[in-house]
Coordinates of C-alpha atoms and ligand atoms in Angstrom, one line a residue:
M1 CA 51.5 77.2 -26.0
K2 CA 54.0 74.5 -26.4
V3 CA 52.5 71.4 -24.8
A4 CA 54.3 68.1 -24.2
I5 CA 52.6 64.8 -23.2
Y6 CA 54.7 62.4 -21.2
P7 CA 53.0 59.0 -21.3
G8 CA 54.0 55.9 -19.3
S9 CA 53.0 53.3 -16.7
F10 CA 54.8 55.1 -13.8
D11 CA 54.2 52.0 -11.6
P12 CA 55.7 53.6 -9.5
I13 CA 57.2 57.0 -10.6
T14 CA 61.0 56.9 -10.3
L15 CA 63.8 59.5 -10.0
G16 CA 64.5 58.7 -13.7
H17 CA 61.0 59.8 -14.7
M18 CA 61.3 62.9 -12.5
N19 CA 64.5 63.8 -14.3
I20 CA 62.7 63.7 -17.6
I21 CA 59.7 65.6 -16.3
R22 CA 61.8 68.4 -14.9
R23 CA 63.8 68.8 -18.1
A24 CA 60.7 68.7 -20.2
A25 CA 59.0 71.3 -17.9
S26 CA 61.9 73.7 -18.4
V27 CA 61.5 73.5 -22.2
F28 CA 57.7 73.4 -22.7
D29 CA 55.0 75.7 -21.5
A30 CA 53.0 72.8 -20.2
V31 CA 53.7 69.1 -19.6
V32 CA 50.9 66.6 -19.2
I33 CA 51.9 63.4 -17.6
C34 CA 49.6 60.7 -18.9
V35 CA 49.3 57.5 -16.9
M36 CA 48.4 54.9 -19.4
V37 CA 46.0 52.2 -18.2
N38 CA 47.1 48.9 -19.8
S39 CA 44.7 46.1 -19.0
S40 CA 47.1 43.3 -19.9
K41 CA 49.4 44.2 -16.9
H42 CA 49.0 43.5 -13.2
P43 CA 50.2 46.8 -11.8
M44 CA 51.4 47.4 -8.2
F45 CA 49.4 50.6 -8.0
S46 CA 46.0 51.2 -9.7
A47 CA 46.0 54.0 -12.3
P48 CA 44.2 56.5 -9.9
E49 CA 46.7 55.6 -7.2
R50 CA 49.6 56.3 -9.6
V51 CA 48.0 59.6 -10.6
E52 CA 47.8 60.6 -6.9
L53 CA 51.4 59.7 -6.2
I54 CA 52.7 61.6 -9.2
K55 CA 50.6 64.7 -8.2
K56 CA 52.4 64.6 -4.8
V57 CA 55.8 64.7 -6.4
V58 CA 55.2 67.4 -9.1
E59 CA 53.5 69.8 -6.7
D60 CA 56.5 72.2 -7.1
L61 CA 56.2 72.3 -10.9
P62 CA 53.4 74.7 -11.8
N63 CA 53.3 73.8 -15.5
V64 CA 53.0 70.1 -14.9
E65 CA 49.7 68.3 -14.7
V66 CA 48.7 64.6 -14.4
E67 CA 45.9 62.6 -16.1
Q68 CA 45.2 59.1 -17.0
S69 CA 44.0 57.5 -20.2
S70 CA 42.8 54.0 -21.1
G71 CA 42.6 54.7 -24.8
L72 CA 45.2 55.0 -27.6
L73 CA 47.9 57.5 -27.0
A74 CA 47.4 59.0 -30.5
E75 CA 43.7 59.6 -29.8
Y76 CA 44.5 61.1 -26.3
A77 CA 47.0 63.4 -27.9
R78 CA 44.4 64.5 -30.5
S79 CA 42.1 65.5 -27.7
K80 CA 44.8 67.8 -26.4
G81 CA 45.2 69.7 -29.6
K82 CA 48.6 70.8 -30.8
C83 CA 51.2 68.9 -28.7
V84 CA 54.2 66.6 -28.9
I85 CA 55.0 63.3 -27.1
I86 CA 58.0 63.2 -24.9
K87 CA 59.9 59.9 -24.2
G88 CA 62.9 59.1 -22.2
L89 CA 65.6 56.8 -23.6
R90 CA 67.8 54.7 -21.5
A91 CA 69.4 52.3 -23.9
M92 CA 69.2 50.9 -27.4
S93 CA 66.5 48.5 -26.2
D94 CA 64.3 51.4 -25.3
F95 CA 65.0 53.0 -28.7
E96 CA 63.7 50.1 -30.8
K97 CA 60.4 49.9 -29.0
E98 CA 60.0 53.7 -28.7
F99 CA 60.9 54.3 -32.4
Q100 CA 58.2 51.8 -33.5
M101 CA 55.6 53.4 -31.2
A102 CA 56.5 56.9 -32.5
M103 CA 56.0 55.7 -36.1
I104 CA 52.7 54.1 -35.2
N105 CA 51.5 57.2 -33.4
K106 CA 52.4 59.3 -36.4
K107 CA 50.6 57.0 -38.7
L108 CA 47.4 57.3 -36.6
N109 CA 47.8 61.0 -36.1
P110 CA 50.1 62.6 -38.7
L111 CA 50.4 65.8 -36.7
L112 CA 51.8 64.0 -33.7
D113 CA 55.6 64.1 -33.2
T114 CA 57.6 62.2 -30.6
M115 CA 60.7 63.8 -29.0
F116 CA 63.3 61.8 -27.1
L117 CA 65.3 62.9 -24.1
S118 CA 68.3 60.8 -23.3
S119 CA 68.4 59.6 -19.7
D120 CA 70.9 61.3 -17.4
S121 CA 73.7 58.7 -16.9
E122 CA 72.9 58.3 -13.2
Y123 CA 69.4 57.0 -14.1
M124 CA 70.3 54.8 -17.1
Y125 CA 69.7 51.6 -15.1
L126 CA 66.6 52.7 -13.3
S127 CA 63.1 51.4 -14.1
S128 CA 59.8 50.9 -12.3
S129 CA 60.3 47.1 -12.4
V130 CA 63.7 47.4 -10.7
V131 CA 62.0 49.5 -8.0
R132 CA 59.2 46.9 -7.6
E133 CA 61.8 44.1 -7.3
L134 CA 63.8 46.0 -4.6
A135 CA 60.7 46.9 -2.7
R136 CA 59.7 43.2 -2.6
Y137 CA 63.0 42.5 -0.8
G138 CA 62.5 45.5 1.6
R139 CA 65.5 47.4 0.3
D140 CA 66.0 51.2 0.9
L141 CA 64.4 53.0 -2.0
R142 CA 65.7 56.5 -1.4
E143 CA 68.1 56.5 -4.3
F144 CA 65.5 55.4 -6.7
V145 CA 62.1 57.1 -6.0
P146 CA 61.0 60.4 -4.6
E147 CA 61.2 60.1 -0.8
I148 CA 57.5 61.0 -0.1
I149 CA 56.2 58.0 -2.0
I150 CA 58.2 55.5 -0.1
P151 CA 55.6 55.0 2.7
Y152 CA 53.0 54.2 0.0
I153 CA 55.2 51.6 -1.5
E154 CA 55.9 50.1 1.9
R155 CA 52.2 50.0 2.7
K156 CA 51.5 48.3 -0.6
M157 CA 54.1 45.7 0.1
K158 CA 52.7 45.0 3.6
N159 CA 49.3 44.4 2.1
G160 CA 50.7 41.8 -0.3
G161 CA 52.2 44.0 -3.1
Ligands
ADP201 P1 59.4 51.8 -16.9 O1 60.1 51.3 -18.1 O2 60.3 52.3 -15.9 O3 58.3 50.9 -16.4 P2 57.4 53.7 -18.0 O4 56.6 52.8 -18.9 O5 56.6 54.3 -16.9 O6 58.7 53.1 -17.4 O7 58.1 54.8 -18.8 C1 57.6 56.0 -19.3 C2 58.7 56.7 -20.1 O8 59.8 57.1 -19.2 C3 59.3 55.9 -21.2 O9 59.6 56.8 -22.3 C4 60.6 55.4 -20.6 O10 61.6 55.2 -21.6 C5 61.0 56.6 -19.7 N1 61.9 56.2 -18.6 C6 61.6 55.3 -17.7 N2 62.7 55.3 -16.8 C7 63.6 56.2 -17.2 C8 64.9 56.6 -16.8 N3 65.5 56.1 -15.7 N4 65.5 57.6 -17.5 C9 64.9 58.1 -18.6 N5 63.7 57.8 -19.1 C10 63.1 56.8 -18.4

């Protein structure tokens, strides 16, 4: 079994993330999306909410599952057995941060490799923080996130974001 772990905040999941997930799902036998709980951030959606939203949008991908972890990614990956980490790269700025993370994860878990997928050009500019900003101003989000999660974002905004 070739297993890939795709970690991130996914606050909320965007079409850029979906593009990486679909491409990874076509290469690997199984893809585990791991919502990382980072206590230093103030997320829009709680980790369990993010997991639920992602589950809704990957329903048509039978080899994709969703979990959450509050620990170190290298330890989480170890608990999964033989696997690789998948990361999406938008720009050089992503590369620097992600390359450092890949090296640290390899140091902590020498069997753990990180593979990078370059963003499709139409999603290069897209991040969860852009989506959160547009949502705050009530903009149409259909070009940026899977349509079925838009009502959840709108409800969150109504309740104070
Ligand atoms: P964000 O930077 O949008 O808050 P996350 O922390 O949830 O994203 O990102 C998880 C992973 O997805 C990272 O590897 C990130 O580089 C990648 N990613 C995020 N947005 C895109 C995109 N539009 N295209 C390709 N990869 C992306």
